[in-house]
Amino acid sequence: MKAFIIDRYGKNETGRIADMPEPVLREDDVLIQVHAASVNALDAKIRRGEFKLILPYRLPLILGNDVAGTVVQVGAGARQFKPGDEVYARPDDDRIGTFAERIAVKASSVALKPGNLGMDEAASLPLVALTAWQALVETAQLKKGQRVFIQAGSGGVGTIAIQLAKHLGAFVATTTSTANVAWVKALGADVVIDYKRQDFATVLRDYDVVLNSLGKDDLTRSLQILKPGGRLVSISGPPTPAFAAARGLAWPLKLVLRLLSRGIRRKARRKGVEYRFVFMRADGAQLREITSLVESGAITPVIDRVLPFNDTHRALAYAETGRAKGKVVVKMV
């Protein structure tokens, strides 16, 4: 089958389309004919080798972490699905590879796609929607009336997190560039800070939750706006000892992650807030919850552009510029 692969890790590795073996279908898998996949910041980080110690993939590696398509075959233990079902998923992180004609995914990570979405729209959702859910609902336990600051409101995670937070009844602040302020307000944000003209750390006060998706400086400054007892949830790191333990990492890696996160954990304790790192995991049950929100109109996908499979390298390059409003989708069929 045709697939978009990388042969090595590195900043200069652009990837290429190649012939790859057909996926091996396990007993609890569904085999999906890929109609569309979408690009995430995670794809660029994997390509650069930033996760090679935590996720030791074999090279050449098929990239891609989101999929929407049609079930063509099911394993003996995957009876909740049947050939012909239209589904979407974020594959488990040790079995990525959605930039391909077909992929085998664990059935427990798959859900029927929302009935009101086409394949391109459905493909844009799994990773970012699960990230928003696991950060805001599962980890921060965001409640009605609370105040949440969501960084980078026009990005893939930000556009969905804003909508989810508003559905939960929260007051939402976010950041974006000058050109996108009105657009992000239309998504539902109550306060939109133009990061080119204002510093969120001097504008916002007494927030219950911060969802951090940016760098170290923004992470540290986020502590200034949280009230005592607040929660700083980061999806961009640094990882914590709790994450290392949950992943079952070897003790040298546990030590490294402990050292990497020691500074922010100490500062958070001094401020009287909790620091948590979220590394999104595949979860079909949570995707079904998200499907309900999409079908009710509470969450609407945001797509910047759709490119053909042959232009996957261009899709990755454009997403990596950080200028995309929402998601970039790769169309297979």
CSV table of C-alpha atoms in Angstrom, one decimal:
chain,number,residue,atom,x,y,z
A,1,MET,CA,0.0,0.0,0.0
A,2,LYS,CA,1.0,3.6,-0.4
A,3,ALA,CA,2.1,5.5,2.7
A,4,PHE,CA,4.0,8.6,3.8
A,5,ILE,CA,7.1,7.7,5.7
A,6,ILE,CA,10.2,9.0,7.3
A,7,ASP,CA,13.5,7.0,6.9
A,8,ARG,CA,15.3,8.8,9.8
A,9,TYR,CA,14.8,11.4,12.5
A,10,GLY,CA,15.9,15.0,12.1
A,11,LYS,CA,14.9,18.5,11.3
A,12,ASN,CA,15.8,18.1,7.7
A,13,GLU,CA,13.8,14.9,7.2
A,14,THR,CA,10.9,15.9,4.9
A,15,GLY,CA,9.4,12.4,4.4
A,16,ARG,CA,8.3,10.6,1.2
A,17,ILE,CA,5.6,8.5,-0.2
A,18,ALA,CA,6.6,4.8,-0.5
A,19,ASP,CA,5.2,1.3,-0.8
A,20,MET,CA,4.8,-0.3,2.6
A,21,PRO,CA,3.5,-3.7,3.8
A,22,GLU,CA,-0.2,-4.1,4.5
A,23,PRO,CA,-1.1,-3.7,8.2
A,24,VAL,CA,-1.3,-6.8,10.3
A,25,LEU,CA,-4.8,-7.3,11.8
A,26,ARG,CA,-4.8,-8.4,15.4
A,27,GLU,CA,-7.7,-10.1,17.1
A,28,ASP,CA,-9.0,-6.9,18.8
A,29,ASP,CA,-8.3,-4.7,15.7
A,30,VAL,CA,-10.4,-3.1,13.0
A,31,LEU,CA,-8.8,-2.5,9.6
A,32,ILE,CA,-9.7,0.9,8.3
A,33,GLN,CA,-9.6,2.1,4.7
A,34,VAL,CA,-8.3,5.7,5.2
A,35,HIS,CA,-10.4,8.4,3.7
A,36,ALA,CA,-8.7,11.3,5.5
A,37,ALA,CA,-6.1,12.0,8.1
A,38,SER,CA,-5.0,15.3,9.8
A,39,VAL,CA,-1.7,16.9,10.8
A,40,ASN,CA,-0.8,17.6,14.4
A,41,ALA,CA,2.1,19.3,16.0
A,42,LEU,CA,3.0,15.8,17.4
A,43,ASP,CA,3.8,14.6,13.8
A,44,ALA,CA,6.6,17.2,13.5
A,45,LYS,CA,7.9,16.4,17.0
A,46,ILE,CA,8.0,12.7,16.2
A,47,ARG,CA,9.7,13.4,12.8
A,48,ARG,CA,12.4,15.4,14.6
A,49,GLY,CA,13.0,12.5,17.0
A,50,GLU,CA,11.8,14.3,20.2
A,51,PHE,CA,9.9,11.2,21.4
A,52,LYS,CA,12.4,8.5,20.4
A,53,LEU,CA,13.3,7.6,24.0
A,54,ILE,CA,9.7,7.4,25.1
A,55,LEU,CA,8.3,5.9,21.9
A,56,PRO,CA,11.0,3.8,20.2
A,57,TYR,CA,9.4,3.5,16.7
A,58,ARG,CA,11.0,1.3,14.1
A,59,LEU,CA,12.2,3.1,11.0
A,60,PRO,CA,11.0,3.6,8.3
A,61,LEU,CA,8.0,5.0,10.1
A,62,ILE,CA,4.5,5.9,8.7
A,63,LEU,CA,3.5,9.2,10.2
A,64,GLY,CA,0.0,10.3,11.1
A,65,ASN,CA,-2.1,10.3,14.4
A,66,ASP,CA,-5.7,11.0,13.2
A,67,VAL,CA,-7.9,9.0,10.9
A,68,ALA,CA,-11.4,8.9,9.5
A,69,GLY,CA,-12.4,6.1,7.1
A,70,THR,CA,-14.4,2.9,6.5
A,71,VAL,CA,-14.0,-0.4,8.3
A,72,VAL,CA,-13.0,-3.1,5.7
A,73,GLN,CA,-12.2,-6.0,8.1
A,74,VAL,CA,-12.6,-6.8,11.8
A,75,GLY,CA,-10.6,-9.1,14.1
A,76,ALA,CA,-12.4,-11.9,15.9
A,77,GLY,CA,-12.5,-9.9,19.1
A,78,ALA,CA,-13.7,-6.6,17.6
A,79,ARG,CA,-17.4,-7.4,17.2
A,80,GLN,CA,-18.7,-3.9,18.0
A,81,PHE,CA,-17.8,-2.9,14.5
A,82,LYS,CA,-18.5,-4.4,11.0
A,83,PRO,CA,-17.3,-3.8,7.5
A,84,GLY,CA,-18.8,-0.7,6.0
A,85,ASP,CA,-18.9,1.2,9.3
A,86,GLU,CA,-17.7,4.8,9.0
A,87,VAL,CA,-15.4,5.5,11.9
A,88,TYR,CA,-12.7,7.8,13.3
A,89,ALA,CA,-9.9,7.3,15.7
A,90,ARG,CA,-6.6,8.4,17.2
A,91,PRO,CA,-4.5,5.2,17.0
A,92,ASP,CA,-2.6,4.1,20.1
A,93,ASP,CA,0.7,6.0,20.2
A,94,ASP,CA,2.8,2.9,19.6
A,95,ARG,CA,0.8,2.1,16.4
A,96,ILE,CA,0.5,5.3,14.6
A,97,GLY,CA,0.5,5.6,10.8
A,98,THR,CA,-2.6,7.2,9.4
A,99,PHE,CA,-0.9,8.8,6.4
A,100,ALA,CA,-1.5,5.6,4.5
A,101,GLU,CA,-4.1,3.8,2.5
A,102,ARG,CA,-5.0,1.5,5.3
A,103,ILE,CA,-4.3,1.1,9.1
A,104,ALA,CA,-5.2,-1.4,11.7
A,105,VAL,CA,-6.4,0.2,14.9
A,106,LYS,CA,-7.3,-1.4,18.3
A,107,ALA,CA,-11.1,-1.5,18.4
A,108,SER,CA,-11.2,0.1,21.8
A,109,SER,CA,-9.6,3.2,20.3
A,110,VAL,CA,-12.2,3.6,17.6
A,111,ALA,CA,-15.7,5.2,17.5
A,112,LEU,CA,-18.3,5.6,14.8
A,113,LYS,CA,-17.8,9.0,13.3
A,114,PRO,CA,-20.3,11.8,14.0
A,115,GLY,CA,-23.2,11.4,11.6
A,116,ASN,CA,-23.3,15.1,10.8
A,117,LEU,CA,-19.6,15.3,9.6
A,118,GLY,CA,-17.9,14.3,6.4
A,119,MET,CA,-14.7,12.3,6.5
A,120,ASP,CA,-12.4,15.4,6.2
A,121,GLU,CA,-14.1,17.1,9.2
A,122,ALA,CA,-14.1,13.8,11.3
A,123,ALA,CA,-10.4,13.3,10.6
A,124,SER,CA,-9.6,16.7,12.1
A,125,LEU,CA,-11.0,15.9,15.5
A,126,PRO,CA,-9.7,12.8,17.4
A,127,LEU,CA,-6.3,13.9,18.7
A,128,VAL,CA,-7.2,17.5,19.5
A,129,ALA,CA,-10.6,16.7,20.9
A,130,LEU,CA,-9.2,13.9,23.1
A,131,THR,CA,-6.5,16.2,24.2
A,132,ALA,CA,-9.0,18.9,25.2
A,133,TRP,CA,-11.2,16.4,27.0
A,134,GLN,CA,-8.4,14.7,28.9
A,135,ALA,CA,-6.9,18.1,29.9
A,136,LEU,CA,-10.1,19.9,30.9
A,137,VAL,CA,-12.6,17.2,31.9
A,138,GLU,CA,-10.4,14.4,33.2
A,139,THR,CA,-7.4,16.3,34.6
A,140,ALA,CA,-8.5,19.8,35.5
A,141,GLN,CA,-12.1,18.7,36.3
A,142,LEU,CA,-13.3,22.0,34.9
A,143,LYS,CA,-16.7,23.1,36.4
A,144,LYS,CA,-19.4,25.5,35.5
A,145,GLY,CA,-18.6,29.0,36.6
A,146,GLN,CA,-14.8,28.5,36.7
A,147,ARG,CA,-12.3,30.6,34.8
A,148,VAL,CA,-10.0,28.9,32.4
A,149,PHE,CA,-7.1,30.3,30.3
A,150,ILE,CA,-6.5,28.4,27.1
A,151,GLN,CA,-3.4,29.4,25.2
A,152,ALA,CA,-3.2,29.6,21.4
A,153,GLY,CA,-6.9,29.8,20.8
A,154,SER,CA,-6.7,29.6,17.0
A,155,GLY,CA,-4.7,26.4,17.0
A,156,GLY,CA,-5.9,22.8,16.6
A,157,VAL,CA,-6.3,22.1,20.3
A,158,GLY,CA,-7.3,25.7,21.2
A,159,THR,CA,-10.2,25.8,18.8
A,160,ILE,CA,-11.8,22.7,20.3
A,161,ALA,CA,-10.8,23.4,23.9
A,162,ILE,CA,-12.6,26.8,23.8
A,163,GLN,CA,-15.8,25.1,22.6
A,164,LEU,CA,-15.6,22.3,25.1
A,165,ALA,CA,-14.9,24.7,28.0
A,166,LYS,CA,-17.9,26.9,27.0
A,167,HIS,CA,-20.1,23.7,26.8
A,168,LEU,CA,-18.9,23.0,30.4
A,169,GLY,CA,-20.1,26.4,31.5
A,170,ALA,CA,-16.7,28.0,32.1
A,171,PHE,CA,-15.5,31.6,31.5
A,172,VAL,CA,-12.8,31.3,28.8
A,173,ALA,CA,-9.8,33.5,28.1
A,174,THR,CA,-7.4,32.8,25.3
A,175,THR,CA,-4.6,34.3,23.2
A,176,THR,CA,-4.2,34.7,19.4
A,177,SER,CA,-2.7,37.1,16.9
A,178,THR,CA,-4.2,40.4,15.8
A,179,ALA,CA,-5.7,39.1,12.7
A,180,ASN,CA,-7.6,36.3,14.5
A,181,VAL,CA,-9.1,38.1,17.5
A,182,ALA,CA,-12.6,38.5,16.2
A,183,TRP,CA,-12.6,35.0,14.7
A,184,VAL,CA,-11.6,33.4,18.0
A,185,LYS,CA,-14.2,35.4,19.9
A,186,ALA,CA,-16.8,33.9,17.5
A,187,LEU,CA,-15.7,30.5,18.7
A,188,GLY,CA,-17.0,31.4,22.2
A,189,ALA,CA,-14.0,32.9,24.1
A,190,ASP,CA,-15.1,35.6,26.6
A,191,VAL,CA,-11.7,37.4,26.6
A,192,VAL,CA,-9.2,37.3,23.7
A,193,ILE,CA,-5.8,38.7,24.2
A,194,ASP,CA,-3.7,39.8,21.2
A,195,TYR,CA,-0.3,38.4,22.2
A,196,LYS,CA,1.4,40.9,19.9
A,197,ARG,CA,0.0,43.8,21.9
A,198,GLN,CA,-0.7,42.5,25.4
A,199,ASP,CA,0.9,40.2,28.0
A,200,PHE,CA,-1.6,37.7,29.3
A,201,ALA,CA,0.3,37.6,32.7
A,202,THR,CA,-0.4,41.3,33.3
A,203,VAL,CA,-4.1,41.2,32.1
A,204,LEU,CA,-5.5,38.0,33.7
A,205,ARG,CA,-6.0,37.3,37.4
A,206,ASP,CA,-7.6,34.7,39.7
A,207,TYR,CA,-8.1,31.9,37.1
A,208,ASP,CA,-8.9,28.3,38.2
A,209,VAL,CA,-7.3,26.5,35.3
A,210,VAL,CA,-4.6,27.2,32.7
A,211,LEU,CA,-4.2,24.9,29.6
A,212,ASN,CA,-0.6,25.4,28.5
A,213,SER,CA,0.4,24.4,25.0
A,214,LEU,CA,3.4,26.7,24.5
A,215,GLY,CA,7.0,27.0,25.8
A,216,LYS,CA,8.8,27.3,29.1
A,217,ASP,CA,8.4,31.0,29.5
A,218,ASP,CA,4.6,30.9,29.0
A,219,LEU,CA,4.3,28.0,31.3
A,220,THR,CA,6.1,29.8,34.2
A,221,ARG,CA,4.2,33.1,33.6
A,222,SER,CA,0.9,31.1,33.7
A,223,LEU,CA,1.5,30.6,37.4
A,224,GLN,CA,1.0,34.3,37.9
A,225,ILE,CA,-2.7,34.2,36.8
A,226,LEU,CA,-3.8,31.2,38.8
A,227,LYS,CA,-5.6,31.5,42.2
A,228,PRO,CA,-4.4,29.3,45.1
A,229,GLY,CA,-5.7,25.8,44.6
A,230,GLY,CA,-5.7,26.3,40.8
A,231,ARG,CA,-4.5,23.8,38.2
A,232,LEU,CA,-1.8,24.3,35.6
A,233,VAL,CA,-2.3,21.6,32.9
A,234,SER,CA,0.4,21.4,30.2
A,235,ILE,CA,0.3,19.4,27.0
A,236,SER,CA,3.7,20.6,25.9
A,237,GLY,CA,5.7,19.6,28.9
A,238,PRO,CA,7.8,19.1,30.9
A,239,PRO,CA,6.7,15.6,31.7
A,240,THR,CA,6.3,14.7,35.4
A,241,PRO,CA,7.4,11.7,37.5
A,242,ALA,CA,3.7,10.6,37.6
A,243,PHE,CA,3.8,10.5,33.8
A,244,ALA,CA,7.0,8.5,33.8
A,245,ALA,CA,5.5,6.0,36.3
A,246,ALA,CA,2.3,5.6,34.3
A,247,ARG,CA,4.3,4.9,31.1
A,248,GLY,CA,6.5,2.3,32.9
A,249,LEU,CA,9.7,4.1,31.8
A,250,ALA,CA,13.1,2.8,32.9
A,251,TRP,CA,14.6,4.5,36.0
A,252,PRO,CA,17.1,6.6,34.1
A,253,LEU,CA,14.3,8.2,32.1
A,254,LYS,CA,12.3,8.6,35.2
A,255,LEU,CA,15.2,10.5,36.7
A,256,VAL,CA,15.6,12.7,33.7
A,257,LEU,CA,11.9,13.6,33.6
A,258,ARG,CA,11.9,14.3,37.4
A,259,LEU,CA,14.8,16.8,36.9
A,260,LEU,CA,13.2,18.4,33.8
A,261,SER,CA,10.0,19.1,35.7
A,262,ARG,CA,11.4,19.9,39.1
A,263,GLY,CA,11.6,23.6,38.6
A,264,ILE,CA,7.9,24.1,37.5
A,265,ARG,CA,6.7,21.7,40.1
A,266,ARG,CA,8.5,23.6,42.9
A,267,LYS,CA,7.2,27.0,41.6
A,268,ALA,CA,3.7,25.6,41.5
A,269,ARG,CA,3.9,24.3,45.1
A,270,ARG,CA,5.1,27.7,46.3
A,271,LYS,CA,2.1,29.3,44.5
A,272,GLY,CA,-0.3,26.8,46.0
A,273,VAL,CA,-1.3,25.4,42.7
A,274,GLU,CA,-1.1,21.9,41.1
A,275,TYR,CA,1.0,21.2,38.0
A,276,ARG,CA,0.0,18.3,35.8
A,277,PHE,CA,1.3,17.1,32.4
A,278,VAL,CA,-1.0,15.4,29.9
A,279,PHE,CA,0.2,13.2,27.2
A,280,MET,CA,-3.0,12.4,25.3
A,281,ARG,CA,-4.0,8.7,24.9
A,282,ALA,CA,-6.3,6.9,22.5
A,283,ASP,CA,-9.8,6.3,24.0
A,284,GLY,CA,-12.8,5.2,21.9
A,285,ALA,CA,-15.2,5.7,24.9
A,286,GLN,CA,-14.2,9.3,25.2
A,287,LEU,CA,-14.5,9.7,21.4
A,288,ARG,CA,-18.1,8.6,21.7
A,289,GLU,CA,-18.7,11.3,24.3
A,290,ILE,CA,-17.1,13.8,21.8
A,291,THR,CA,-19.3,12.4,19.0
A,292,SER,CA,-22.4,13.3,21.1
A,293,LEU,CA,-21.1,16.9,21.5
A,294,VAL,CA,-20.4,17.2,17.8
A,295,GLU,CA,-23.8,15.9,16.8
A,296,SER,CA,-25.5,18.2,19.3
A,297,GLY,CA,-23.7,21.2,17.8
A,298,ALA,CA,-21.7,22.0,21.0
A,299,ILE,CA,-18.4,21.3,19.1
A,300,THR,CA,-17.7,22.1,15.5
A,301,PRO,CA,-14.5,21.1,13.7
A,302,VAL,CA,-12.2,23.9,12.4
A,303,ILE,CA,-10.3,23.2,9.2
A,304,ASP,CA,-7.8,25.6,7.7
A,305,ARG,CA,-7.2,23.6,4.5
A,306,VAL,CA,-7.4,20.2,2.9
A,307,LEU,CA,-4.6,18.9,0.8
A,308,PRO,CA,-4.3,15.7,-1.3
A,309,PHE,CA,-2.2,12.7,-0.1
A,310,ASN,CA,0.5,13.5,-2.7
A,311,ASP,CA,1.0,16.8,-0.9
A,312,THR,CA,1.4,15.4,2.6
A,313,HIS,CA,4.9,17.0,2.9
A,314,ARG,CA,3.3,20.4,2.2
A,315,ALA,CA,0.6,19.8,4.8
A,316,LEU,CA,3.2,19.0,7.4
A,317,ALA,CA,5.3,22.0,6.5
A,318,TYR,CA,2.3,24.4,6.6
A,319,ALA,CA,1.1,23.1,9.9
A,320,GLU,CA,4.6,23.5,11.3
A,321,THR,CA,4.6,27.2,10.6
A,322,GLY,CA,2.0,27.7,13.3
A,323,ARG,CA,-0.2,29.9,11.1
A,324,ALA,CA,-3.0,27.4,10.6
A,325,LYS,CA,-6.4,28.3,12.0
A,326,GLY,CA,-7.6,24.9,13.3
A,327,LYS,CA,-6.4,21.8,11.5
A,328,VAL,CA,-4.8,20.8,8.2
A,329,VAL,CA,-6.3,17.7,6.6
A,330,VAL,CA,-4.7,15.2,4.2
A,331,LYS,CA,-7.3,13.6,1.9
A,332,MET,CA,-6.6,10.1,0.8
A,333,VAL,CA,-9.7,9.4,-1.4
